[in-house]
Short mmCIF file of C-alpha atoms in Angstrom, two decimals:
data_model
loop_
_atom_site.label_atom_id
_atom_site.label_comp_id
_atom_site.label_asym_id
_atom_site.label_seq_id
_atom_site.Cartn_x
_atom_site.Cartn_y
_atom_site.Cartn_z
CA UNK A 851 -34.03 10.12 122.00
CA UNK A 852 -33.88 6.69 123.52
CA UNK A 853 -35.26 4.97 120.40
CA UNK A 854 -32.80 2.82 118.46
CA UNK A 855 -34.21 4.16 115.19
CA UNK A 856 -32.72 7.49 114.11
CA UNK A 857 -35.89 9.52 113.70
CA UNK A 858 -35.59 13.03 112.23
CA UNK A 859 -34.96 15.76 114.78
CA UNK A 860 -35.90 18.78 112.64
CA UNK A 861 -39.26 17.79 111.14
CA UNK A 862 -42.28 15.58 111.60
CA UNK A 863 -41.88 11.86 111.15
CA UNK A 864 -43.76 10.84 108.01
CA UNK A 865 -45.46 7.66 106.87
CA UNK A 866 -42.43 7.14 104.60
CA UNK A 867 -40.16 7.15 107.67
CA UNK A 868 -42.34 4.53 109.34
CA UNK A 869 -42.36 2.39 106.20
CA UNK A 870 -38.58 2.70 105.91
CA UNK A 871 -38.14 1.51 109.50
CA UNK A 872 -40.41 -1.45 108.79
CA UNK A 873 -38.50 -2.24 105.60
CA UNK A 874 -35.29 -2.30 107.65
CA UNK A 875 -36.89 -4.65 110.17
CA UNK A 876 -36.83 -2.05 112.96
CA UNK A 877 -39.89 -2.16 115.24
CA UNK A 878 -41.32 1.23 116.20
CA UNK A 879 -43.61 2.36 118.99
CA UNK A 880 -46.86 4.27 119.17
CA UNK A 881 -48.91 5.52 122.12
CA UNK A 882 -52.22 7.23 122.58
CA UNK A 883 -52.06 10.85 123.69
CA UNK A 884 -54.75 13.42 124.37
CA UNK A 885 -52.97 16.49 125.76
CA UNK A 886 -49.94 18.71 125.29
CA UNK A 887 -47.83 17.59 128.25
CA UNK A 888 -47.99 13.83 127.75
CA UNK A 889 -47.46 14.27 124.02
CA UNK A 890 -44.18 16.10 124.62
CA UNK A 891 -42.99 13.48 127.11
CA UNK A 892 -43.75 10.60 124.76
CA UNK A 893 -42.02 12.30 121.84
CA UNK A 894 -38.93 12.93 123.98
CA UNK A 895 -38.94 9.26 124.96
CA UNK A 896 -38.62 8.24 121.30
CA UNK A 897 -42.20 7.23 120.55
CA UNK A 898 -42.54 7.69 116.80
CA UNK A 899 -46.28 8.16 116.42
CA UNK A 900 -49.08 9.37 118.67
CA UNK A 901 -52.73 8.40 118.28
CA UNK A 902 -55.36 10.83 119.44
CA UNK A 903 -57.76 7.96 119.88
CA UNK A 904 -61.46 7.65 120.48
CA UNK A 905 -60.34 5.84 123.65
CA UNK A 906 -60.37 9.38 125.03
CA UNK A 907 -64.10 8.83 125.46
CA UNK A 908 -63.22 6.45 128.28
CA UNK A 909 -59.82 7.68 129.46
CA UNK A 910 -60.52 11.43 129.41
CA UNK A 911 -64.29 11.94 129.28
CA UNK A 912 -65.39 9.07 131.54
CA UNK A 913 -67.73 7.22 129.19
CA UNK A 914 -68.16 3.43 129.30
CA UNK A 915 -67.14 2.94 125.67
CA UNK A 916 -65.75 4.90 122.71
CA UNK A 917 -69.04 5.66 120.97
CA UNK A 918 -69.99 9.04 122.52
CA UNK A 919 -66.85 11.04 121.63
CA UNK A 920 -67.43 13.64 118.90
CA UNK A 921 -65.35 15.16 116.13
CA UNK A 922 -65.27 18.50 117.94
CA UNK A 923 -63.99 16.89 121.12
CA UNK A 924 -61.31 14.95 119.28
CA UNK A 925 -60.19 17.93 117.22
CA UNK A 926 -59.58 19.90 120.41
CA UNK A 927 -57.37 17.08 121.72
CA UNK A 928 -55.58 16.73 118.36
CA UNK A 929 -54.71 20.43 118.51
CA UNK A 930 -53.27 19.97 121.99
CA UNK A 931 -51.10 17.02 120.97
CA UNK A 932 -49.84 18.81 117.87
CA UNK A 933 -48.94 21.90 119.91
CA UNK A 934 -46.97 19.77 122.36
CA UNK A 935 -44.82 18.02 119.74
CA UNK A 936 -42.40 18.80 116.95
CA UNK A 937 -41.41 15.47 115.41
CA UNK A 938 -43.96 12.79 116.29
CA UNK A 939 -46.44 11.73 113.61
CA UNK A 940 -49.90 12.57 114.94
CA UNK A 941 -52.73 10.26 113.88
CA UNK A 942 -56.33 11.28 114.64
CA UNK A 943 -59.16 8.79 115.08
CA UNK A 944 -62.32 9.16 113.03
CA UNK A 945 -64.98 8.56 115.72
CA UNK A 946 -68.13 6.51 115.45
CA UNK A 947 -70.59 8.10 113.04
CA UNK A 948 -68.03 10.23 111.23
CA UNK A 949 -67.33 7.90 108.29
CA UNK A 950 -69.72 4.95 108.31
CA UNK A 951 -72.27 6.65 106.04
CA UNK A 952 -69.85 6.78 103.13
CA UNK A 953 -66.76 8.27 101.48
CA UNK A 954 -67.94 11.89 101.43
CA UNK A 955 -68.63 11.97 105.16
CA UNK A 956 -65.26 10.34 105.78
CA UNK A 957 -63.52 12.90 103.57
CA UNK A 958 -65.21 15.88 105.20
CA UNK A 959 -64.27 14.74 108.69
CA UNK A 960 -60.75 13.66 107.79
CA UNK A 961 -60.16 17.07 106.23
CA UNK A 962 -61.25 18.65 109.51
CA UNK A 963 -58.68 16.60 111.42
CA UNK A 964 -55.90 17.83 109.14
CA UNK A 965 -57.03 21.45 108.62
CA UNK A 966 -58.40 22.26 112.07
CA UNK A 967 -56.54 19.77 114.23
CA UNK A 968 -53.18 19.72 112.47
CA UNK A 969 -52.96 15.91 112.36
CA UNK A 970 -50.86 14.24 109.69
CA UNK A 971 -53.02 11.12 109.30
CA UNK A 972 -56.35 9.58 110.33
CA UNK A 973 -57.44 6.15 111.54
CA UNK A 974 -60.69 4.30 110.95
CA UNK A 975 -62.04 0.88 111.83
CA UNK A 976 -63.13 -1.88 109.47
CA UNK A 977 -61.94 -3.93 106.52
CA UNK A 978 -63.49 -4.40 103.11
CA UNK A 979 -66.63 -2.50 104.07
CA UNK A 980 -64.63 0.74 104.44
CA UNK A 981 -62.47 0.33 101.34
CA UNK A 982 -64.48 3.03 99.49
CA UNK A 983 -63.71 5.46 102.32
CA UNK A 984 -60.02 4.55 102.33
CA UNK A 985 -59.85 4.91 98.54
CA UNK A 986 -61.40 8.37 98.72
CA UNK A 987 -59.18 9.59 101.55
CA UNK A 988 -55.92 8.33 100.08
CA UNK A 989 -56.97 9.69 96.70
CA UNK A 990 -57.31 13.09 98.34
CA UNK A 991 -53.79 12.81 99.79
CA UNK A 992 -54.83 11.92 103.35
CA UNK A 993 -52.79 9.10 104.95
CA UNK A 994 -55.05 6.42 106.45
CA UNK A 995 -54.32 3.88 109.16
CA UNK A 996 -56.69 0.91 109.26
CA UNK A 997 -57.87 -0.98 112.34
CA UNK A 998 -58.87 -4.66 112.40
CA UNK A 999 -59.57 -7.35 114.98
CA UNK A 1000 -61.23 -6.01 118.07
CA UNK A 1001 -62.83 -2.79 116.80
CA UNK A 1002 -64.28 -0.89 119.78
CA UNK A 1003 -66.74 1.11 117.69
CA UNK A 1004 -68.47 -2.21 116.93
CA UNK A 1005 -68.96 -3.07 120.60
CA UNK A 1006 -72.69 -3.63 120.15
CA UNK A 1007 -72.06 -6.18 117.39
CA UNK A 1008 -69.07 -7.89 118.97
CA UNK A 1009 -70.88 -8.38 122.27
CA UNK A 1010 -68.12 -6.93 124.42
CA UNK A 1011 -64.50 -5.86 124.28
CA UNK A 1012 -62.78 -8.80 125.98
CA UNK A 1013 -63.12 -11.26 123.13
CA UNK A 1014 -60.18 -12.32 120.98
CA UNK A 1015 -60.95 -11.81 117.30
CA UNK A 1016 -59.78 -13.79 114.27
CA UNK A 1017 -59.72 -17.31 115.65
CA UNK A 1018 -60.38 -20.18 113.25
CA UNK A 1019 -61.96 -19.31 109.91
CA UNK A 1020 -62.35 -15.68 111.01
CA UNK A 1021 -58.59 -15.34 110.62
CA UNK A 1022 -58.88 -15.76 106.86
CA UNK A 1023 -61.48 -12.99 106.76
CA UNK A 1024 -59.25 -10.69 108.79
CA UNK A 1025 -56.30 -11.39 106.49
CA UNK A 1026 -58.48 -10.62 103.46
CA UNK A 1027 -59.56 -7.37 105.10
CA UNK A 1028 -55.95 -6.39 105.78
CA UNK A 1029 -54.93 -7.05 102.18
CA UNK A 1030 -57.91 -5.02 100.95
CA UNK A 1031 -56.90 -2.07 103.13
CA UNK A 1032 -53.35 -2.22 101.80
CA UNK A 1033 -54.61 -2.26 98.20
CA UNK A 1034 -56.82 0.73 98.96
CA UNK A 1035 -53.77 2.72 100.05
CA UNK A 1036 -53.69 2.45 103.84
CA UNK A 1037 -50.19 3.16 105.18
CA UNK A 1038 -50.54 0.85 108.22
CA UNK A 1039 -53.04 -1.44 109.92
CA UNK A 1040 -53.69 -1.78 113.65
CA UNK A 1041 -54.34 -5.38 114.74
CA UNK A 1042 -56.12 -5.50 118.09
CA UNK A 1043 -56.61 -8.55 120.30
CA UNK A 1044 -55.93 -11.30 117.78
CA UNK A 1045 -53.96 -14.55 118.19
CA UNK A 1046 -50.21 -14.03 117.91
CA UNK A 1047 -49.99 -16.48 115.03
CA UNK A 1048 -52.54 -14.45 113.06
CA UNK A 1049 -50.60 -11.30 113.84
CA UNK A 1050 -47.54 -12.94 112.34
CA UNK A 1051 -49.42 -14.15 109.23
CA UNK A 1052 -50.87 -10.73 108.52
CA UNK A 1053 -47.52 -9.03 109.12
CA UNK A 1054 -45.82 -11.43 106.72
CA UNK A 1055 -48.49 -10.89 104.07
CA UNK A 1056 -48.47 -7.09 104.12
CA UNK A 1057 -45.76 -4.76 102.97
CA UNK A 1058 -47.17 -1.88 105.03
CA UNK A 1059 -46.58 -1.88 108.78
CA UNK A 1060 -48.82 -3.77 111.17
CA UNK A 1061 -49.32 -2.08 114.54
CA UNK A 1062 -50.09 -4.59 117.25
CA UNK A 1063 -52.10 -4.17 120.40
CA UNK A 1064 -52.55 -7.65 121.76
CA UNK A 1065 -51.47 -9.18 118.44
CA UNK A 1066 -48.18 -10.81 119.44
CA UNK A 1067 -44.50 -9.95 118.99
CA UNK A 1068 -44.27 -10.25 115.21
CA UNK A 1069 -46.08 -7.05 114.29
CA UNK A 1070 -43.95 -4.27 112.84
CA UNK A 1071 -44.93 -1.78 115.56
CA UNK A 1072 -46.76 -1.75 118.87
CA UNK A 1073 -49.29 0.62 120.42
CA UNK A 1074 -50.72 0.90 123.93
CA UNK A 1075 -53.15 3.24 125.60
CA UNK A 1076 -50.79 5.45 127.55
CA UNK A 1077 -52.71 5.22 130.82
CA UNK A 1078 -52.40 1.43 130.64
CA UNK A 1079 -48.69 1.64 129.80
CA UNK A 1080 -48.03 4.01 132.71
CA UNK A 1081 -50.04 2.11 135.31
CA UNK A 1082 -52.73 4.74 135.75
CA UNK A 1083 -55.66 2.45 135.00
CA UNK A 1084 -56.92 -0.15 137.45
CA UNK A 1085 -59.21 -3.14 137.50
CA UNK A 1086 -59.31 -6.05 135.07
CA UNK A 1087 -57.08 -5.13 132.15
CA UNK A 1088 -56.44 -7.00 128.89
CA UNK A 1089 -53.74 -9.66 128.96
CA UNK A 1090 -51.52 -7.66 126.59
CA UNK A 1091 -51.24 -4.65 128.91
CA UNK A 1092 -47.83 -4.18 130.52
CA UNK A 1093 -47.53 -1.38 133.06
CA UNK A 1094 -44.13 0.31 132.91
CA UNK A 1095 -44.71 2.51 135.97
CA UNK A 1096 -47.07 2.97 138.91
CA UNK A 1097 -48.36 6.38 137.91
CA UNK A 1098 -51.59 5.94 139.83
CA UNK A 1099 -49.72 5.07 143.00
CA UNK A 1100 -47.41 8.05 142.61
CA UNK A 1101 -50.27 10.48 142.02
CA UNK A 1102 -52.23 9.04 144.92
CA UNK A 1103 -49.28 9.46 147.27
CA UNK A 1104 -48.59 13.02 146.11
CA UNK A 1105 -52.23 14.10 146.35
CA UNK A 1106 -52.57 12.47 149.78
CA UNK A 1107 -49.50 14.29 151.09
CA UNK A 1108 -50.78 17.57 149.67
CA UNK A 1109 -54.20 17.15 151.27
CA UNK A 1110 -52.59 16.22 154.59
CA UNK A 1111 -50.26 19.24 154.50
CA UNK A 1112 -53.14 21.62 153.77
CA UNK A 1113 -55.26 20.11 156.54
CA UNK A 1114 -52.37 20.40 159.04
CA UNK A 1115 -51.43 23.95 158.03
CA UNK A 1116 -48.03 22.86 156.71
CA UNK A 1117 -48.73 24.16 153.19
CA UNK A 1118 -48.13 26.82 152.17
CA UNK A 1119 -45.19 27.59 154.42
CA UNK A 1120 -42.83 30.59 154.28
CA UNK A 1121 -40.78 29.01 151.48
CA UNK A 1122 -43.87 28.82 149.29
CA UNK A 1123 -45.29 32.25 150.08
CA UNK A 1124 -44.55 35.74 148.74
CA UNK A 1125 -43.01 38.44 150.95
#
């Protein structure tokens, strides 16, 4: 592995491993993943945890936001990611509508992610309003990752997904939400699209890891949507996105060459045909 942290090579990374890295002051990485092949690549690269996120609604299924993705669709993707990995901690998103009605709905759907999907943890959005759900899940032995700041499932309340959350007095509310999630037993909290100074304040206040996505450099871990990280997405992207490759350009070139070879009769040639 290329990661500086010595993750276990013979078992799944656990929430205790992530906490230990945070306690040592060692930042760790997380990426979204929705299929077997990318999951294996990311694990080999040293990414400690993979999120089978409801962002798959947009990145895989072509929807305009995260709301339409269902439990059944996510469970299928969770299964694929689990099959493609051996050591990465796999976290499964609880999609919109799967936990908002209360603790029992949250428990039933989280159990599905673990029993049917094979995930080791679940993630849900919200602060103090979802503390009863977090209490119930952690009480049942299900690790829970929280998610604060820009919460995509609340797109219709937030008025869009480009707005920085937690500025001014709202930062105190976000900090209170983070502390409430920690008290309820969450093992980590995602902070999305918040001022860097607030990311630092929350990280300093919590013992559990903070996972930043547009929350500055002081979070204990970082997560990106893998298509953003790899340069597959186009258009106006959030300021925090850093593309580490030009995957879209590479795929476009390869597919264009393939189409041209087929059109010109160059593929398949004798070397790619059976005798």
